[in-house]
Short mmCIF file of C-alpha atoms and ligand atoms in Angstrom, two decimals:
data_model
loop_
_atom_site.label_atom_id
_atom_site.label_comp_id
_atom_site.label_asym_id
_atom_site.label_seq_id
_atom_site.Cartn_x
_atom_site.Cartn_y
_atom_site.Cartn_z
CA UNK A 666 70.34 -47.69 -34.29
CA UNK A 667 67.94 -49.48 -37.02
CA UNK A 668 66.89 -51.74 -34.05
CA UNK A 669 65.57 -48.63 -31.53
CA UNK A 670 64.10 -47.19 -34.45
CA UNK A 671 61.87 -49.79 -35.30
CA UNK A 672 60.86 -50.33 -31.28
CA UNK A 673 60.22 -47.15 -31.66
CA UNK A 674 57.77 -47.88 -34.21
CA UNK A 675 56.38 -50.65 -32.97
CA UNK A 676 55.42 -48.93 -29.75
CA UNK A 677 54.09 -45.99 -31.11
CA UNK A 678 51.39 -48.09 -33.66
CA UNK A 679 51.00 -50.66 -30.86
CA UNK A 680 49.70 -47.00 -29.29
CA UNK A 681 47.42 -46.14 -32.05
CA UNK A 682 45.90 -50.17 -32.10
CA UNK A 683 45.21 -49.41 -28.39
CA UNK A 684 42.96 -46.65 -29.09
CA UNK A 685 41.25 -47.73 -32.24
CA UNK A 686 40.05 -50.59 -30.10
CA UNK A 687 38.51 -48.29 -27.67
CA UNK A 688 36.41 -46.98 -30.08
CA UNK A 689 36.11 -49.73 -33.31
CA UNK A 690 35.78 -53.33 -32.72
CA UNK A 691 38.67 -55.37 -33.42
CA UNK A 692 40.51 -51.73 -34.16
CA UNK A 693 39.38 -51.85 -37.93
CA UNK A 694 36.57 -51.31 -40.48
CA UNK A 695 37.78 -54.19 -42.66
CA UNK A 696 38.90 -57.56 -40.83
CA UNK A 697 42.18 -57.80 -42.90
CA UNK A 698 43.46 -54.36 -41.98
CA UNK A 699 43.67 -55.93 -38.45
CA UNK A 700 47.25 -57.87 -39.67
CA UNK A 701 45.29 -60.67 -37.57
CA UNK A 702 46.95 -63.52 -39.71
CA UNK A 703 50.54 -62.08 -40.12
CA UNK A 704 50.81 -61.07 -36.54
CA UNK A 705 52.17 -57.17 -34.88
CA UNK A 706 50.21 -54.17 -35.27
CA UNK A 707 48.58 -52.96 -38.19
CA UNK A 708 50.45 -49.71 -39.52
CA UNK A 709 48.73 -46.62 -39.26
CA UNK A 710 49.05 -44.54 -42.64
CA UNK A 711 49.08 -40.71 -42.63
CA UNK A 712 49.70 -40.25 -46.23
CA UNK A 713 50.88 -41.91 -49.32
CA UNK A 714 52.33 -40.77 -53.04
CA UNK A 715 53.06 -42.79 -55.91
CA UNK A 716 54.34 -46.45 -54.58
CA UNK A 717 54.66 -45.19 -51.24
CA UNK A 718 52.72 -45.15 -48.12
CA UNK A 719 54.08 -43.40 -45.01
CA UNK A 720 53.03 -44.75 -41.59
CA UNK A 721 51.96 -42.46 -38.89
CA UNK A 722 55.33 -43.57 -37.37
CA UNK A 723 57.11 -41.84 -39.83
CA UNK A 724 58.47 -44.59 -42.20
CA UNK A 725 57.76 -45.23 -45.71
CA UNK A 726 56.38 -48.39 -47.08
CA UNK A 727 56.38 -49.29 -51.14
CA UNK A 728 52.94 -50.57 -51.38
CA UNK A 729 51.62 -53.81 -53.31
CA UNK A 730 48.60 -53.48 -52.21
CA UNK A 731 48.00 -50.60 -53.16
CA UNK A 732 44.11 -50.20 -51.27
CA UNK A 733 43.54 -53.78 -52.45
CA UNK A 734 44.37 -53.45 -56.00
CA UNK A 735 42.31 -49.78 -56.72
CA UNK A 736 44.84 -47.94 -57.09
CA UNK A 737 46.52 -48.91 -60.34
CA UNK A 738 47.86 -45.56 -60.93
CA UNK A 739 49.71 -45.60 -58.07
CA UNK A 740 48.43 -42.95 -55.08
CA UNK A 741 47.30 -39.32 -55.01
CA UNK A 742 47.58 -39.29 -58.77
CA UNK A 743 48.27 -36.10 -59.68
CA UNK A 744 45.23 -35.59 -62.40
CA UNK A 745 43.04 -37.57 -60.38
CA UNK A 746 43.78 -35.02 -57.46
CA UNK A 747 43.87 -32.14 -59.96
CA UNK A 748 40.24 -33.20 -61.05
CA UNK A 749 38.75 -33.93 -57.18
CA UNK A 750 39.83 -30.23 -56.38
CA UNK A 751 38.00 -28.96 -59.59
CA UNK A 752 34.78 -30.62 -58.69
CA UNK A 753 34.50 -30.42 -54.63
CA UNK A 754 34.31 -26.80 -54.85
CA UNK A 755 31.16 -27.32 -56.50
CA UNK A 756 29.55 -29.61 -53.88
CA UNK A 757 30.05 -33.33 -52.75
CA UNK A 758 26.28 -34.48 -53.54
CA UNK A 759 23.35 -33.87 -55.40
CA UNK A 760 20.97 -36.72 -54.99
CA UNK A 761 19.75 -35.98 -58.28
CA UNK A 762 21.39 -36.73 -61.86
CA UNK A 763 24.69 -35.33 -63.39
CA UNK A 764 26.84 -35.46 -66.89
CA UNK A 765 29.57 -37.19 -64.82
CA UNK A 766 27.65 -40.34 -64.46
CA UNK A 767 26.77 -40.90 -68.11
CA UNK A 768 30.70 -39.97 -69.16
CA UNK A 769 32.02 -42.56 -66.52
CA UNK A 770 28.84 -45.23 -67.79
CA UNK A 771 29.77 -44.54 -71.42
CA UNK A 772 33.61 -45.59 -70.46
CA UNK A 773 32.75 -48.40 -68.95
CA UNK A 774 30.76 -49.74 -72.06
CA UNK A 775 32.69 -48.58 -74.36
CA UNK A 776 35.88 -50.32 -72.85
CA UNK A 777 34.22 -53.42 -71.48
CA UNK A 778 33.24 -56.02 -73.91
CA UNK A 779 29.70 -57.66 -72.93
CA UNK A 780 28.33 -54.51 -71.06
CA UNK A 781 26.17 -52.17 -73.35
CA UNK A 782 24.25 -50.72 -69.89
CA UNK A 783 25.56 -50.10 -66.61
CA UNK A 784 24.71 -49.14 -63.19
CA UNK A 785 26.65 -47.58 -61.06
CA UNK A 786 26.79 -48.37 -56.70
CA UNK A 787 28.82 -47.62 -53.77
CA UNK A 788 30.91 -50.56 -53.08
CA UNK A 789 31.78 -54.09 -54.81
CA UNK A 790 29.17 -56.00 -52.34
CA UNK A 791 26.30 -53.85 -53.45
CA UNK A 792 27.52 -54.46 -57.11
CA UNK A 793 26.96 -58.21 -56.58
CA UNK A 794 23.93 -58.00 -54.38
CA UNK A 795 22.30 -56.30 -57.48
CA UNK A 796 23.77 -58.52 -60.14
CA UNK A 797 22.04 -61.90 -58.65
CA UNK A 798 18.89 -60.06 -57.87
CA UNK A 799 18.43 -59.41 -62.01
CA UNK A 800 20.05 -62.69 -62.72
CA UNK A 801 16.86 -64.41 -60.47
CA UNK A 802 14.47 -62.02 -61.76
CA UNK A 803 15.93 -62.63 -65.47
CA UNK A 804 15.59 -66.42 -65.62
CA UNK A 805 12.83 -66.96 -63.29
CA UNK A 806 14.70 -69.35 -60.95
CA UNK A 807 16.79 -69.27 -57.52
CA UNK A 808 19.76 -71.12 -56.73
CA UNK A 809 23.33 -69.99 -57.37
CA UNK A 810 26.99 -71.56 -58.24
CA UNK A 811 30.21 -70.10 -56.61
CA UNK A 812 33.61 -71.34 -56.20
CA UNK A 813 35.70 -71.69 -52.67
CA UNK A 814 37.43 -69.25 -51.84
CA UNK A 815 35.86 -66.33 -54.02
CA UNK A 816 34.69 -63.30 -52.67
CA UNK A 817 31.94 -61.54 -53.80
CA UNK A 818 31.60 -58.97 -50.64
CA UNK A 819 30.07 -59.98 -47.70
CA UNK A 820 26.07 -60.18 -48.68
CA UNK A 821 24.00 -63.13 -46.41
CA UNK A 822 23.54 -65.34 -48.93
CA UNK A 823 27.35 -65.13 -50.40
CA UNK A 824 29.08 -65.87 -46.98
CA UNK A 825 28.17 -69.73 -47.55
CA UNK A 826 30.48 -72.70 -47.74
CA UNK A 827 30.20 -76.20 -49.64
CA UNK A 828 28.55 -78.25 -47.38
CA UNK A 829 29.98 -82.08 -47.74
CA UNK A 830 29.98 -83.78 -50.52
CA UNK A 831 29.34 -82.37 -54.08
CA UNK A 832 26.72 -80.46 -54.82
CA UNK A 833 25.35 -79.65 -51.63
CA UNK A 834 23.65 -76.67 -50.52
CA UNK A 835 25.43 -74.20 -49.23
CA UNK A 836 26.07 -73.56 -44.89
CA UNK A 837 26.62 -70.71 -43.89
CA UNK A 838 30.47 -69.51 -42.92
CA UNK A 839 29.71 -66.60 -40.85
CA UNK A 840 27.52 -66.52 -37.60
CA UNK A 841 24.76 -64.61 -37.95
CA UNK A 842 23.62 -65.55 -41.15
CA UNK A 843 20.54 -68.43 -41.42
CA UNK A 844 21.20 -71.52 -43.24
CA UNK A 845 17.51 -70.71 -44.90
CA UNK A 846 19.83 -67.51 -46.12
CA UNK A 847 22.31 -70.10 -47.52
CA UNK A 848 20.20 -72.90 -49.01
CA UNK A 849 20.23 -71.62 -52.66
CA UNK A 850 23.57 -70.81 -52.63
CA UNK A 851 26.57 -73.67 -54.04
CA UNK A 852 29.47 -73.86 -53.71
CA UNK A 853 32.23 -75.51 -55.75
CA UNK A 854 35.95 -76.00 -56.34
CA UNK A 855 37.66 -73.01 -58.89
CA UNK A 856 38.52 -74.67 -62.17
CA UNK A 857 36.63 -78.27 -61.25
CA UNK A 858 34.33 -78.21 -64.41
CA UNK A 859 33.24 -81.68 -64.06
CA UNK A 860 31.25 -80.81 -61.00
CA UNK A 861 29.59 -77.06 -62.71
CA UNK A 862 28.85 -79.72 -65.38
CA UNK A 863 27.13 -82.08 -62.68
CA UNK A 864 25.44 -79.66 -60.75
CA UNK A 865 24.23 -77.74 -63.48
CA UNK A 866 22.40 -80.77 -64.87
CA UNK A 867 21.08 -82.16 -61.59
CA UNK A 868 19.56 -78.19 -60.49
CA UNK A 869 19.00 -77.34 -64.21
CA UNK A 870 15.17 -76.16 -63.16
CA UNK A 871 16.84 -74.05 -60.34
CA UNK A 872 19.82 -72.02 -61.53
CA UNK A 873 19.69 -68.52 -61.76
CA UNK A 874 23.22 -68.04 -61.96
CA UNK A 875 27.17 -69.17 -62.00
CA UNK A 876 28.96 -66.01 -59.86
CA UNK A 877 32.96 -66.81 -61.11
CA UNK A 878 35.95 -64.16 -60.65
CA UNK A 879 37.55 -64.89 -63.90
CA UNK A 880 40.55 -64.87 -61.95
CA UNK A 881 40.20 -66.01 -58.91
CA UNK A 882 41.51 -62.80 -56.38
CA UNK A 883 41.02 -63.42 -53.06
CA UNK A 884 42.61 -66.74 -51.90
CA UNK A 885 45.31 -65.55 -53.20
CA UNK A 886 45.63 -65.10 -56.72
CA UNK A 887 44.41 -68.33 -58.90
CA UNK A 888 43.94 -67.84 -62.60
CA UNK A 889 41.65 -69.99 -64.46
CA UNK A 890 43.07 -73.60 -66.54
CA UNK A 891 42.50 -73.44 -70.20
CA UNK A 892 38.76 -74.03 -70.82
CA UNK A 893 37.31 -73.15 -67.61
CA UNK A 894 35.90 -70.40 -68.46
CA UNK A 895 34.61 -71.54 -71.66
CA UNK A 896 33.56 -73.92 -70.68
CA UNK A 897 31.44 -72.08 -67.97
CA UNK A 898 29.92 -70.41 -70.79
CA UNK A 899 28.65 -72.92 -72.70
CA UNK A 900 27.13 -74.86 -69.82
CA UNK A 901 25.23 -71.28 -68.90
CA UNK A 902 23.84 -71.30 -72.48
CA UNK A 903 23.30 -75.02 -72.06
CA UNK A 904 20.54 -74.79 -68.93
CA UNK A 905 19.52 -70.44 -69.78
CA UNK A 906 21.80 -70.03 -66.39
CA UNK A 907 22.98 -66.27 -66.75
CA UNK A 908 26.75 -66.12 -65.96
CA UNK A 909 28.08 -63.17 -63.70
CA UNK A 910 31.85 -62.25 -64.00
CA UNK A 911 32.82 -60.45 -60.87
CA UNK A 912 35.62 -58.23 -61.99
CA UNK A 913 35.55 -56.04 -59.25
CA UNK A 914 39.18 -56.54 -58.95
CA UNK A 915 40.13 -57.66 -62.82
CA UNK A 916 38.15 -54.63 -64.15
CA UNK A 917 40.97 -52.70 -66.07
CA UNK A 918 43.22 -54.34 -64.31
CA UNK A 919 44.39 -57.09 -66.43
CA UNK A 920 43.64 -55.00 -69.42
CA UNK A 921 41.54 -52.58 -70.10
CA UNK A 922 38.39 -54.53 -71.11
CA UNK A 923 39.20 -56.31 -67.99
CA UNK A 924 39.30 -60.14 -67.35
CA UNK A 925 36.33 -60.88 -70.05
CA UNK A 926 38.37 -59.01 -72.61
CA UNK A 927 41.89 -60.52 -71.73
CA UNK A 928 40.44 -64.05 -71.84
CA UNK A 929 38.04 -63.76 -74.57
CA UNK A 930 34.92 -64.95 -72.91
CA UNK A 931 31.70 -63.05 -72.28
CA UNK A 932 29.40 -63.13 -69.53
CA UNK A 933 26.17 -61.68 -69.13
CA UNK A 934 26.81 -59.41 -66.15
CA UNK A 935 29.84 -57.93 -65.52
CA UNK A 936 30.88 -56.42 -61.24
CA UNK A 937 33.04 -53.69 -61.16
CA UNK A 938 34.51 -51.48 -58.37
CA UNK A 939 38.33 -51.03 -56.74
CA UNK A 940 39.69 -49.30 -59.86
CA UNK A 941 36.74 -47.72 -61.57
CA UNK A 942 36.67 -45.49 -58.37
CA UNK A 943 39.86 -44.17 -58.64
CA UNK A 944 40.59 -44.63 -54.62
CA UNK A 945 36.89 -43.52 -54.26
CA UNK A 946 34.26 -46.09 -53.08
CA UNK A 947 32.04 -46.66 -56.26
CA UNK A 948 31.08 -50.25 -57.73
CA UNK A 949 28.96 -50.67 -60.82
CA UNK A 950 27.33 -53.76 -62.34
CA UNK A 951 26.54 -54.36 -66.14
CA UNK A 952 25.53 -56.18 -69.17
CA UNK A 953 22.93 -56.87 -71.80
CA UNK A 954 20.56 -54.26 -72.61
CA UNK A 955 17.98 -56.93 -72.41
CA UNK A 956 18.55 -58.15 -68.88
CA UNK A 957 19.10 -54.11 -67.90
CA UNK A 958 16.41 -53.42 -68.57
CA UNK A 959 14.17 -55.25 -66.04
CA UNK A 960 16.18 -52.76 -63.17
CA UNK A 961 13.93 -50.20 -61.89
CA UNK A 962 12.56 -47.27 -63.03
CA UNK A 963 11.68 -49.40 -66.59
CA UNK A 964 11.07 -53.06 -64.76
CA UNK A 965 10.50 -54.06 -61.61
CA UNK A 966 13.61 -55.47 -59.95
CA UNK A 967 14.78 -53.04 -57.04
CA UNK A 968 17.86 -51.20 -56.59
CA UNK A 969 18.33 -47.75 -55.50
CA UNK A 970 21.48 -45.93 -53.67
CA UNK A 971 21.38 -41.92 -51.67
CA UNK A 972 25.21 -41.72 -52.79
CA UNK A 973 24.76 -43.87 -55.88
CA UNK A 974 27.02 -41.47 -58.87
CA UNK A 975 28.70 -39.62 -56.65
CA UNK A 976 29.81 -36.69 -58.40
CA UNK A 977 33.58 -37.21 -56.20
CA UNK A 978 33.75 -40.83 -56.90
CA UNK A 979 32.40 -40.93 -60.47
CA UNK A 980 35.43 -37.72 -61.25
CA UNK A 981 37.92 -39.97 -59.72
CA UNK A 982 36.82 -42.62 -61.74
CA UNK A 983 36.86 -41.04 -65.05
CA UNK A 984 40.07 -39.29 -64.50
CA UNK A 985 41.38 -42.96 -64.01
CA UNK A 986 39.89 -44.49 -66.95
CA UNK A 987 41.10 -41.88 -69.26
CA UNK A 988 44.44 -42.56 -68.33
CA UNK A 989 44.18 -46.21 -68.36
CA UNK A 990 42.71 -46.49 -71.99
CA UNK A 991 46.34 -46.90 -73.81
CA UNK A 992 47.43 -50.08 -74.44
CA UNK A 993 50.95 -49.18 -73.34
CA UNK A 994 50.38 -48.72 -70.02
CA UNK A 995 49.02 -52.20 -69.52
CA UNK A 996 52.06 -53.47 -71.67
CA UNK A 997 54.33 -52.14 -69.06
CA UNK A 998 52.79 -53.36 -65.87
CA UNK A 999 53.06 -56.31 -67.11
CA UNK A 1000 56.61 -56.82 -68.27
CA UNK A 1001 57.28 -55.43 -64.68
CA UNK A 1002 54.96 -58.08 -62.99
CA UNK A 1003 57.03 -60.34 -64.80
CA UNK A 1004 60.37 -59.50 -64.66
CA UNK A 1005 59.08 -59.27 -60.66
CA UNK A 1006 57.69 -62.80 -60.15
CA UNK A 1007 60.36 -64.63 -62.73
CA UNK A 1008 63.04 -63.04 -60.41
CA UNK A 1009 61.16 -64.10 -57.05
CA UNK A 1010 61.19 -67.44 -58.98
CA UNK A 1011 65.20 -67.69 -59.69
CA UNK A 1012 65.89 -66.17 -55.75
CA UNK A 1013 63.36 -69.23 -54.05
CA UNK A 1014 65.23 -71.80 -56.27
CA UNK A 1015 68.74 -70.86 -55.52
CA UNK A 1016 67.53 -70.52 -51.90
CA UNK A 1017 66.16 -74.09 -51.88
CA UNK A 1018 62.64 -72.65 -50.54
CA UNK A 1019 59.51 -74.27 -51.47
CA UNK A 1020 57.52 -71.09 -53.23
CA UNK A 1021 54.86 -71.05 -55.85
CA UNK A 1022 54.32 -67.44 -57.49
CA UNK A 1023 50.84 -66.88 -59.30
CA UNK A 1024 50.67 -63.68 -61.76
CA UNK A 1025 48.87 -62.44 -64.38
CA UNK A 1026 49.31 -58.80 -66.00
CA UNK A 1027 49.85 -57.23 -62.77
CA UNK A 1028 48.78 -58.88 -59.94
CA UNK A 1029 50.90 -61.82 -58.11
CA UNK A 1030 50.20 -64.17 -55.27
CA UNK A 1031 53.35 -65.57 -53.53
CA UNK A 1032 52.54 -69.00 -52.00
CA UNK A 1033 55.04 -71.24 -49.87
CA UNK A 1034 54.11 -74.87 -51.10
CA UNK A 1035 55.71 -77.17 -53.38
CA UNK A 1036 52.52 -77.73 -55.72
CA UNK A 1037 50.77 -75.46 -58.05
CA UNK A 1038 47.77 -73.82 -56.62
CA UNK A 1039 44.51 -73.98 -58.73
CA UNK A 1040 41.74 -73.62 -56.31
CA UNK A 1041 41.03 -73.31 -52.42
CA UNK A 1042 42.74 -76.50 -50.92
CA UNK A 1043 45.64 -76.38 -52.90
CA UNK A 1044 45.71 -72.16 -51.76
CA UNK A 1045 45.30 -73.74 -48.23
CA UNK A 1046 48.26 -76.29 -48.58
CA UNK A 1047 50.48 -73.24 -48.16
CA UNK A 1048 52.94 -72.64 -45.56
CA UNK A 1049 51.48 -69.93 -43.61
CA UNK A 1050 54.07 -69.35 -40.61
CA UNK A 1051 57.13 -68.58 -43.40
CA UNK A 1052 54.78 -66.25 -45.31
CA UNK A 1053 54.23 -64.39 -42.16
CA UNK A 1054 57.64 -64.18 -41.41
CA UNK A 1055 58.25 -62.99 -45.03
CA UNK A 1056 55.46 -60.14 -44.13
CA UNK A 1057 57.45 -59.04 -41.33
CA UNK A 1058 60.41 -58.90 -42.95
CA UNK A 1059 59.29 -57.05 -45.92
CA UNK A 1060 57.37 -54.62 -43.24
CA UNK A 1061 60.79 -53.78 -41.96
CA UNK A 1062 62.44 -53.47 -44.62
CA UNK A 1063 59.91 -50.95 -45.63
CA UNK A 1064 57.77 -53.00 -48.40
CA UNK A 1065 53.80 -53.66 -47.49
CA UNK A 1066 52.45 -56.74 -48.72
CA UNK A 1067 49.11 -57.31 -48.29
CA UNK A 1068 48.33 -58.44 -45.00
CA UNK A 1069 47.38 -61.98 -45.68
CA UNK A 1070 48.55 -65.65 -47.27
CA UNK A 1071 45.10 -65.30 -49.22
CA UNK A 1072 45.15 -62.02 -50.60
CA UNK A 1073 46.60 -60.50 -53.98
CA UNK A 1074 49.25 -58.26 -54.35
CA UNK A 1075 49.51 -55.39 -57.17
CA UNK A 1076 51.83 -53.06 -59.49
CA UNK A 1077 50.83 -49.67 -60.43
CA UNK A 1078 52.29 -47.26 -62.90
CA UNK A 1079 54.39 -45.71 -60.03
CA UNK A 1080 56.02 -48.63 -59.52
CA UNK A 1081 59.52 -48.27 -61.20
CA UNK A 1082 62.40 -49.97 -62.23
CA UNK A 1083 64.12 -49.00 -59.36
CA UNK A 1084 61.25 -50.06 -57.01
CA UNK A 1085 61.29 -53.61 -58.60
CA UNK A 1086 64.99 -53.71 -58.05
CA UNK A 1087 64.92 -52.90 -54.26
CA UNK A 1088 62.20 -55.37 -53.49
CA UNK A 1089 64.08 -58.17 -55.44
CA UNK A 1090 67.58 -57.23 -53.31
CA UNK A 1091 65.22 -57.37 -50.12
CA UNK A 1092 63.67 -60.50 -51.19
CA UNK A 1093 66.91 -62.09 -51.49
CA UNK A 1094 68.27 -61.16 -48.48
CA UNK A 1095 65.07 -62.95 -46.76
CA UNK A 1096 64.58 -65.73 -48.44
CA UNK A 1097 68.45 -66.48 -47.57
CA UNK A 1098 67.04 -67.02 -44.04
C1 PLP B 1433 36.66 -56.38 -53.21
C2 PLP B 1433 35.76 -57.33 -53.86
C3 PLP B 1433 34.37 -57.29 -53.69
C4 PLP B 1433 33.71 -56.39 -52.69
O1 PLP B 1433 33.87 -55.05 -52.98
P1 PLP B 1433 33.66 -53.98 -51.81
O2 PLP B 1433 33.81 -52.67 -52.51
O3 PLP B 1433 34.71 -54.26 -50.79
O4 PLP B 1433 32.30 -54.20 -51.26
C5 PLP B 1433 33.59 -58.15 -54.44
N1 PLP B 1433 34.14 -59.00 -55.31
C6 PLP B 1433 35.47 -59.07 -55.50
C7 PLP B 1433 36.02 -60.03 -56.51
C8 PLP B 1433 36.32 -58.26 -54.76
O5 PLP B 1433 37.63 -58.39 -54.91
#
């Protein structure tokens, strides 16, 4: 019975693949979604509530990943749904200013530690694009430091690899992009100070800025060693580098004052985006008045957007925020996280399986390798055929991870007790295998 049902499903999203091809390349509008590196068809969602998301094929899915970590109040929230039906009837776009955007700004600097202005964008990439334009018109000079295996959306000059050898310029990892696109751009290993300390003393002259997610999101999830960050910090002071947290998935997600807060370090430019949109696309970028301030119309450094302050996306956004701001909330995600990943923990050992579980607040990385994972070779160590058996055998057992060894997965409010409990008895019963 359970076996015709799931052919069943399998044929019909195999189906809807068939025709998103026609029409999209590759099927999707964001590579991941395309379940290229855990194998079978992507599932096609119709609709989703709470934890859940139900697949065109009928079957419902408890969701970590919960539209890449945006979501933290679980979907269709009912006040953030309440509050997008209030203000749609009163148009979707303006192109010209509203209230909404300076109640959603004044949350974000109220709540986030080093911002005092902020602008807000459409999407994390533009967020980023903007932040290292001020950052080289700020200090006057070029060149950037990021870590492997970061992501900081998919701008030219941010799609760039370590070349060999430390300290090297960057080469490009995506065709179409010119290595003359790539040449200021370095890249080093997460939570390898000596060589920030290195490179920041041999390019001193030509540093604009150190780009870090303060935890590291998107080779999995890789939190930074005692110091790091600190660390970071003072060596930015050190050479007048200006130091960009993206927390475009951290941003009230590990607290409400977001990575910076949780940690205790400040940067001078903050990213934002996922959560401060509520499930709508918005990003946002932030920080001293001083270095604000050179962003046109007062200075001269460019950034403009037709859909920038949405009046839908900045709604969603508030409604979210307003919710957020209670220290309980965050208190509970993560004592579920916890109680999650230290059970995951206990079921691997008494199964004899090699498996390393990363989590902070509430986001976890599962990885299948016997060492700990600190940066991008020791994420890439990982057994990638067992986690994409896991995958499947969450998928059918109606759980959806996110659809990659290198991605995060996240709790929201919606996820209960009982929802913890269920993915626990199915993790058992695969990790038996
Ligand atoms: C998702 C993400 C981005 C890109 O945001 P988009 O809205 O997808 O453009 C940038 N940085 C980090 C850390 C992210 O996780």
């Amino acid at each position: 019975m359970a076996k015709v049902a799931e052919a069943k499903i399998r044929t019909e999203s195999q189906k809807l693949f068939s025709q998103a091809k026609k029409y999209i390349p590759g099927g999707v509008n964001s590579p991941v979604r395309s379940f290229k590196s855990v194998g079978g068809n992507p599932v096609f969602i119709s609709k989703a509530s709470g934890p859940y998301l139900y697949g065109e094929d009928g079957k419902r899915y408890i969701d970590y990943c919960l539209s890449w970590g945006a979501l933290i109040l679980g979907h269709a929230d009912l006040e953030v749904i309440k509050k997008l039906k209030e203000v749609i009837s009163k148009g979707t776009s303006f192109g010209a200013v509203t209230k909404l955007e300076t109640e959603l700004a004044k949350l974000i600097v109220e709540a986030v530690p080093s911002i005092e202005q902020v602008r807000l964008v459409n999407s994390g990439t533009e967020a980023v694009m903007s932040a290292i334009r001020l950052a080289r018109a700020y200090s006057g000079k070029t060149k950037i430091i990021k870590f492997e295996g970061s992501y900081h959306g998919h701008a030219d000059y941010l799609l760039a690899k370590a070349g060999s050898g430390l300290a090297t310029l960057g080469i490009p990892n995506s065709r179409g992009v010119p290595s003359d696109f790539t040449k200021h751009t370095i890249t080093l290993d997460f939570n390898n100070l000596k060589a920030v300390q290195k490179t920041a003393e041999k390019y001193s002259k030509d540093l604009a800025a150190i780009i870090v997610e303060p935890v590291a999101a998107n080779c999995g999830l890789i939190l930074p060693q005692e110091g790091f960050l600190q660390t970071l910090r003072k060596i930015a002071d050190k050479y007048n580098i200006v130091l960009i947290f993206d927390e475009v998935i951290t941003g009230f997600r590990v607290c409400y004052q977001g990575a910076q807060g949780f940690l205790g370090v400040k940067p001078d430019l903050t990213c934002l985006g996922k959560i401060i949109g509520g499930g709508l696309p918005v990003g946002a970028f932030g920080g001293k008045k001083e270095i604000m301030k050179l962003l046109a119309p007062l200075g001269d450094v460019y950034q403009a957007g037709t859909l920038s302050g949405n009046p839908l996306a900045v709604t969603a956004g508030i409604a979210t925020l307003k919710k957020l701001n209670n220290r309980k909330i965050y208190e509970n995600l993560e004592r579920k996280a916890k109680e999650l990943c230290e059970a995951i923990k206990v079921i691997s050992r008494k199964n004899r399986v090699n498996l390393e579980i990363n989590y902070i607040s509430s986001m976890f990385s599962v990885f299948f390798t016997k060492g700990k994972v600190i940066d991008y070779k020791t994420a890439q160590a990982q057994d990638l055929t067992i986690f994409k058996k896991l995958f499947q055998g969450l998928l059918r057992e109606g759980i959806y991870f996110s659809p990659s060894g290198f991605e995060t997965n996240f709790l929201s409010i919606a996820h209960t007790k009982e929802i913890i409990e269920k993915t626990l008895q199915v993790f058992s019963k695969l990790l038996k295998k």
